[in-house]
Amino acid sequence: MARVRFSFWPGMGFKSWTYLGETQEMTLDIAFGQVGDMMIELIRPNGPWPNVYGQSMPDGCVPHHQGCLVSDVEASSRFAGREAVTRAELSAETELRYFDCRDKTGLFV
């Protein structure tokens, strides 16, 4: 049986957060669960609406995104062929981007 690890980060903040190119003050309450090599996140946004989470969850809690770790964010963005809906700086070396791929995958990537 796989070992499950769990952690909770209330009020996780970001150095920058944008939605559709506009700066937002956003924090997230995030619960992370790790099962083997799969991470599951439960996210509660604490910020203005609309935002990337409210856009996809008008009727409650649903699967939102699939995350991918990449070594070249710019190349990956070109590969996606879409503009980022949301960008955030996690650290000086790490940037988060959400691409709306719901038309192809049903999720943000």
Short mmCIF file of N, CA and C in Angstrom, two decimals:
data_model
loop_
_atom_site.label_atom_id
_atom_site.label_comp_id
_atom_site.label_asym_id
_atom_site.label_seq_id
_atom_site.Cartn_x
_atom_site.Cartn_y
_atom_site.Cartn_z
N MET A 1 0.84 -1.17 0.00
CA MET A 1 0.00 0.00 0.00
C MET A 1 0.90 1.24 0.00
N ALA A 2 0.54 2.23 -0.82
CA ALA A 2 1.32 3.47 -0.91
C ALA A 2 1.12 4.31 0.35
N ARG A 3 2.19 4.94 0.77
CA ARG A 3 2.13 5.82 1.92
C ARG A 3 1.60 7.19 1.47
N VAL A 4 0.67 7.72 2.22
CA VAL A 4 0.08 9.02 1.91
C VAL A 4 0.69 10.07 2.83
N ARG A 5 1.19 11.13 2.23
CA ARG A 5 1.69 12.27 3.01
C ARG A 5 0.79 13.45 2.74
N PHE A 6 0.58 14.26 3.76
CA PHE A 6 -0.37 15.36 3.67
C PHE A 6 0.23 16.59 4.32
N SER A 7 0.02 17.75 3.73
CA SER A 7 0.42 19.01 4.38
C SER A 7 -0.60 20.09 4.02
N PHE A 8 -0.68 21.10 4.87
CA PHE A 8 -1.63 22.20 4.68
C PHE A 8 -0.89 23.51 4.79
N TRP A 9 -1.09 24.38 3.82
CA TRP A 9 -0.46 25.70 3.78
C TRP A 9 -1.56 26.75 3.69
N PRO A 10 -2.00 27.30 4.80
CA PRO A 10 -3.01 28.36 4.74
C PRO A 10 -2.38 29.68 4.32
N GLY A 11 -3.09 30.44 3.52
CA GLY A 11 -2.65 31.78 3.15
C GLY A 11 -1.37 31.84 2.35
N MET A 12 -1.12 30.83 1.51
CA MET A 12 0.09 30.84 0.68
C MET A 12 0.04 32.04 -0.26
N GLY A 13 1.07 32.87 -0.20
CA GLY A 13 1.12 34.07 -1.02
C GLY A 13 2.14 33.94 -2.14
N PHE A 14 2.11 34.90 -3.04
CA PHE A 14 2.96 34.89 -4.22
C PHE A 14 3.54 36.28 -4.43
N LYS A 15 4.75 36.34 -4.98
CA LYS A 15 5.37 37.64 -5.25
C LYS A 15 4.61 38.39 -6.32
N SER A 16 4.02 37.67 -7.23
CA SER A 16 3.18 38.30 -8.26
C SER A 16 2.10 37.31 -8.64
N TRP A 17 0.96 37.82 -9.01
CA TRP A 17 -0.15 36.99 -9.46
C TRP A 17 -0.94 37.82 -10.45
N THR A 18 -1.17 37.27 -11.63
CA THR A 18 -1.98 37.99 -12.61
C THR A 18 -3.09 37.08 -13.11
N TYR A 19 -4.17 37.69 -13.50
CA TYR A 19 -5.28 36.99 -14.13
C TYR A 19 -5.66 37.80 -15.37
N LEU A 20 -5.58 37.18 -16.53
CA LEU A 20 -5.86 37.84 -17.81
C LEU A 20 -5.06 39.14 -17.94
N GLY A 21 -3.81 39.10 -17.48
CA GLY A 21 -2.90 40.22 -17.62
C GLY A 21 -3.01 41.29 -16.55
N GLU A 22 -3.97 41.18 -15.66
CA GLU A 22 -4.19 42.16 -14.59
C GLU A 22 -3.65 41.63 -13.27
N THR A 23 -2.93 42.46 -12.53
CA THR A 23 -2.39 42.07 -11.23
C THR A 23 -3.53 41.86 -10.24
N GLN A 24 -3.42 40.79 -9.45
CA GLN A 24 -4.38 40.50 -8.39
C GLN A 24 -3.64 40.24 -7.09
N GLU A 25 -4.25 40.58 -5.97
CA GLU A 25 -3.77 40.19 -4.65
C GLU A 25 -4.43 38.86 -4.34
N MET A 26 -3.66 37.78 -4.38
CA MET A 26 -4.24 36.45 -4.23
C MET A 26 -3.42 35.65 -3.23
N THR A 27 -4.10 35.01 -2.31
CA THR A 27 -3.49 33.96 -1.49
C THR A 27 -4.36 32.72 -1.64
N LEU A 28 -3.75 31.58 -1.37
CA LEU A 28 -4.45 30.31 -1.50
C LEU A 28 -4.28 29.51 -0.22
N ASP A 29 -5.35 28.90 0.23
CA ASP A 29 -5.25 27.86 1.25
C ASP A 29 -5.12 26.56 0.47
N ILE A 30 -3.99 25.86 0.65
CA ILE A 30 -3.73 24.67 -0.15
C ILE A 30 -3.45 23.48 0.76
N ALA A 31 -4.14 22.39 0.50
CA ALA A 31 -3.84 21.12 1.15
C ALA A 31 -3.22 20.23 0.07
N PHE A 32 -2.03 19.72 0.35
CA PHE A 32 -1.32 18.84 -0.58
C PHE A 32 -1.38 17.42 -0.06
N GLY A 33 -1.70 16.48 -0.92
CA GLY A 33 -1.60 15.08 -0.58
C GLY A 33 -0.70 14.40 -1.59
N GLN A 34 0.24 13.62 -1.12
CA GLN A 34 1.19 12.92 -2.00
C GLN A 34 0.96 11.43 -1.85
N VAL A 35 0.64 10.75 -2.94
CA VAL A 35 0.47 9.30 -2.97
C VAL A 35 1.40 8.78 -4.06
N GLY A 36 2.48 8.12 -3.67
CA GLY A 36 3.46 7.69 -4.66
C GLY A 36 4.02 8.90 -5.39
N ASP A 37 3.94 8.88 -6.72
CA ASP A 37 4.44 10.01 -7.49
C ASP A 37 3.33 10.98 -7.92
N MET A 38 2.14 10.83 -7.36
CA MET A 38 1.03 11.72 -7.71
C MET A 38 0.72 12.66 -6.55
N MET A 39 0.61 13.97 -6.87
CA MET A 39 0.22 14.96 -5.88
C MET A 39 -1.21 15.40 -6.19
N ILE A 40 -1.99 15.53 -5.14
CA ILE A 40 -3.34 16.05 -5.25
C ILE A 40 -3.40 17.30 -4.40
N GLU A 41 -3.98 18.37 -4.97
CA GLU A 41 -4.11 19.63 -4.26
C GLU A 41 -5.59 19.95 -4.06
N LEU A 42 -5.91 20.43 -2.90
CA LEU A 42 -7.22 21.03 -2.64
C LEU A 42 -6.95 22.50 -2.41
N ILE A 43 -7.54 23.36 -3.23
CA ILE A 43 -7.22 24.78 -3.22
C ILE A 43 -8.46 25.60 -2.92
N ARG A 44 -8.31 26.53 -1.97
CA ARG A 44 -9.36 27.52 -1.71
C ARG A 44 -8.74 28.89 -1.96
N PRO A 45 -9.18 29.60 -3.02
CA PRO A 45 -8.63 30.91 -3.30
C PRO A 45 -9.17 31.95 -2.31
N ASN A 46 -8.28 32.87 -1.93
CA ASN A 46 -8.66 33.99 -1.05
C ASN A 46 -8.26 35.26 -1.80
N GLY A 47 -9.07 35.67 -2.70
CA GLY A 47 -8.72 36.84 -3.49
C GLY A 47 -9.92 37.33 -4.26
N PRO A 48 -9.67 38.25 -5.17
CA PRO A 48 -10.77 38.86 -5.90
C PRO A 48 -11.38 37.91 -6.93
N TRP A 49 -12.62 38.18 -7.25
CA TRP A 49 -13.31 37.43 -8.30
C TRP A 49 -13.59 38.40 -9.42
N PRO A 50 -13.51 38.01 -10.65
CA PRO A 50 -13.19 36.67 -11.12
C PRO A 50 -11.71 36.37 -10.99
N ASN A 51 -11.39 35.08 -10.97
CA ASN A 51 -10.00 34.61 -10.99
C ASN A 51 -9.97 33.26 -11.70
N VAL A 52 -8.78 32.70 -11.86
CA VAL A 52 -8.64 31.46 -12.62
C VAL A 52 -9.40 30.30 -11.99
N TYR A 53 -9.64 30.34 -10.71
CA TYR A 53 -10.37 29.25 -10.06
C TYR A 53 -11.88 29.43 -10.21
N GLY A 54 -12.37 30.61 -10.01
CA GLY A 54 -13.80 30.86 -10.15
C GLY A 54 -14.30 30.68 -11.57
N GLN A 55 -13.42 30.92 -12.55
CA GLN A 55 -13.80 30.78 -13.95
C GLN A 55 -14.18 29.34 -14.27
N SER A 56 -13.55 28.40 -13.59
CA SER A 56 -13.81 27.00 -13.92
C SER A 56 -14.67 26.30 -12.89
N MET A 57 -14.99 26.95 -11.78
CA MET A 57 -15.75 26.29 -10.71
C MET A 57 -17.00 27.07 -10.34
N PRO A 58 -17.82 27.48 -11.31
CA PRO A 58 -19.00 28.26 -10.93
C PRO A 58 -20.02 27.45 -10.14
N ASP A 59 -19.97 26.12 -10.24
CA ASP A 59 -20.95 25.28 -9.58
C ASP A 59 -20.37 24.43 -8.46
N GLY A 60 -19.19 24.80 -7.96
CA GLY A 60 -18.63 24.05 -6.85
C GLY A 60 -17.28 23.44 -7.17
N CYS A 61 -16.92 22.44 -6.41
CA CYS A 61 -15.59 21.83 -6.48
C CYS A 61 -15.53 20.82 -7.62
N VAL A 62 -14.62 21.06 -8.55
CA VAL A 62 -14.41 20.17 -9.70
C VAL A 62 -12.91 20.06 -9.96
N PRO A 63 -12.46 19.04 -10.69
CA PRO A 63 -11.05 19.01 -11.09
C PRO A 63 -10.71 20.28 -11.88
N HIS A 64 -9.59 20.88 -11.57
CA HIS A 64 -9.24 22.18 -12.14
C HIS A 64 -8.06 22.13 -13.10
N HIS A 65 -6.95 21.52 -12.68
CA HIS A 65 -5.76 21.56 -13.54
C HIS A 65 -4.90 20.31 -13.37
N GLN A 66 -4.06 20.14 -14.36
CA GLN A 66 -3.01 19.13 -14.29
C GLN A 66 -1.71 19.89 -14.40
N GLY A 67 -0.84 19.69 -13.42
CA GLY A 67 0.43 20.41 -13.40
C GLY A 67 1.54 19.61 -14.06
N CYS A 68 2.45 20.34 -14.68
CA CYS A 68 3.63 19.75 -15.31
C CYS A 68 4.84 20.56 -14.89
N LEU A 69 5.88 19.89 -14.44
CA LEU A 69 7.14 20.56 -14.15
C LEU A 69 7.96 20.57 -15.43
N VAL A 70 8.41 21.74 -15.85
CA VAL A 70 9.19 21.86 -17.08
C VAL A 70 10.46 22.65 -16.80
N SER A 71 11.48 22.40 -17.59
CA SER A 71 12.74 23.11 -17.39
C SER A 71 12.78 24.43 -18.16
N ASP A 72 11.94 24.59 -19.19
CA ASP A 72 11.91 25.81 -19.99
C ASP A 72 10.47 26.28 -20.14
N VAL A 73 10.07 27.23 -19.29
CA VAL A 73 8.69 27.70 -19.28
C VAL A 73 8.32 28.37 -20.60
N GLU A 74 9.23 29.17 -21.15
CA GLU A 74 8.93 29.86 -22.40
C GLU A 74 8.70 28.88 -23.55
N ALA A 75 9.55 27.88 -23.67
CA ALA A 75 9.39 26.88 -24.73
C ALA A 75 8.08 26.11 -24.53
N SER A 76 7.77 25.78 -23.31
CA SER A 76 6.53 25.06 -23.02
C SER A 76 5.32 25.92 -23.34
N SER A 77 5.42 27.21 -23.07
CA SER A 77 4.32 28.13 -23.39
C SER A 77 4.10 28.19 -24.90
N ARG A 78 5.18 28.24 -25.67
CA ARG A 78 5.06 28.24 -27.13
C ARG A 78 4.44 26.93 -27.61
N PHE A 79 4.83 25.83 -26.99
CA PHE A 79 4.29 24.52 -27.35
C PHE A 79 2.78 24.47 -27.07
N ALA A 80 2.35 25.06 -25.97
CA ALA A 80 0.92 25.08 -25.63
C ALA A 80 0.14 25.88 -26.66
N GLY A 81 0.78 26.87 -27.27
CA GLY A 81 0.12 27.67 -28.30
C GLY A 81 -0.99 28.54 -27.77
N ARG A 82 -0.89 28.91 -26.50
CA ARG A 82 -1.93 29.71 -25.86
C ARG A 82 -1.27 30.74 -24.95
N GLU A 83 -1.99 31.79 -24.68
CA GLU A 83 -1.54 32.77 -23.69
C GLU A 83 -1.89 32.26 -22.30
N ALA A 84 -1.05 32.54 -21.35
CA ALA A 84 -1.32 32.15 -19.96
C ALA A 84 -2.51 32.96 -19.43
N VAL A 85 -3.44 32.28 -18.81
CA VAL A 85 -4.58 32.93 -18.16
C VAL A 85 -4.12 33.56 -16.85
N THR A 86 -3.27 32.83 -16.14
CA THR A 86 -2.71 33.28 -14.86
C THR A 86 -1.22 33.01 -14.84
N ARG A 87 -0.49 33.96 -14.25
CA ARG A 87 0.95 33.80 -14.00
C ARG A 87 1.20 34.16 -12.56
N ALA A 88 2.14 33.46 -11.94
CA ALA A 88 2.53 33.77 -10.57
C ALA A 88 3.98 33.36 -10.37
N GLU A 89 4.68 34.12 -9.56
CA GLU A 89 6.06 33.80 -9.22
C GLU A 89 6.07 33.06 -7.90
N LEU A 90 6.52 31.81 -7.94
CA LEU A 90 6.60 31.01 -6.72
C LEU A 90 7.91 31.27 -5.98
N SER A 91 8.96 31.51 -6.75
CA SER A 91 10.27 31.85 -6.20
C SER A 91 11.04 32.55 -7.32
N ALA A 92 12.28 32.96 -7.04
CA ALA A 92 13.09 33.61 -8.06
C ALA A 92 13.33 32.69 -9.26
N GLU A 93 13.30 31.38 -9.04
CA GLU A 93 13.58 30.42 -10.11
C GLU A 93 12.33 29.72 -10.66
N THR A 94 11.18 29.92 -10.04
CA THR A 94 10.01 29.13 -10.38
C THR A 94 8.80 30.00 -10.66
N GLU A 95 8.22 29.79 -11.83
CA GLU A 95 7.02 30.52 -12.23
C GLU A 95 5.89 29.54 -12.48
N LEU A 96 4.70 29.91 -12.07
CA LEU A 96 3.50 29.13 -12.32
C LEU A 96 2.74 29.79 -13.46
N ARG A 97 2.24 29.01 -14.38
CA ARG A 97 1.35 29.53 -15.43
C ARG A 97 0.20 28.55 -15.60
N TYR A 98 -0.99 29.12 -15.76
CA TYR A 98 -2.17 28.32 -16.09
C TYR A 98 -2.56 28.63 -17.53
N PHE A 99 -2.76 27.58 -18.32
CA PHE A 99 -3.25 27.71 -19.68
C PHE A 99 -4.61 27.06 -19.74
N ASP A 100 -5.57 27.74 -20.36
CA ASP A 100 -6.92 27.19 -20.47
C ASP A 100 -6.94 26.17 -21.61
N CYS A 101 -6.89 24.92 -21.24
CA CYS A 101 -6.92 23.81 -22.21
C CYS A 101 -8.20 23.00 -22.07
N ARG A 102 -9.22 23.62 -21.47
CA ARG A 102 -10.47 22.88 -21.22
C ARG A 102 -11.11 22.39 -22.51
N ASP A 103 -10.87 23.07 -23.63
CA ASP A 103 -11.44 22.61 -24.90
C ASP A 103 -10.82 21.29 -25.35
N LYS A 104 -9.59 21.00 -24.93
CA LYS A 104 -8.88 19.77 -25.34
C LYS A 104 -8.83 18.72 -24.24
N THR A 105 -8.60 19.16 -22.98
CA THR A 105 -8.38 18.21 -21.89
C THR A 105 -9.46 18.27 -20.81
N GLY A 106 -10.28 19.31 -20.83
CA GLY A 106 -11.26 19.51 -19.77
C GLY A 106 -10.67 20.19 -18.55
N LEU A 107 -9.39 20.55 -18.62
CA LEU A 107 -8.68 21.13 -17.47
C LEU A 107 -7.80 22.30 -17.91
N PHE A 108 -7.37 23.06 -16.94
CA PHE A 108 -6.26 23.99 -17.14
C PHE A 108 -4.97 23.16 -17.05
N VAL A 109 -3.95 23.59 -17.74
CA VAL A 109 -2.63 22.92 -17.68
C VAL A 109 -1.63 23.94 -17.21
#
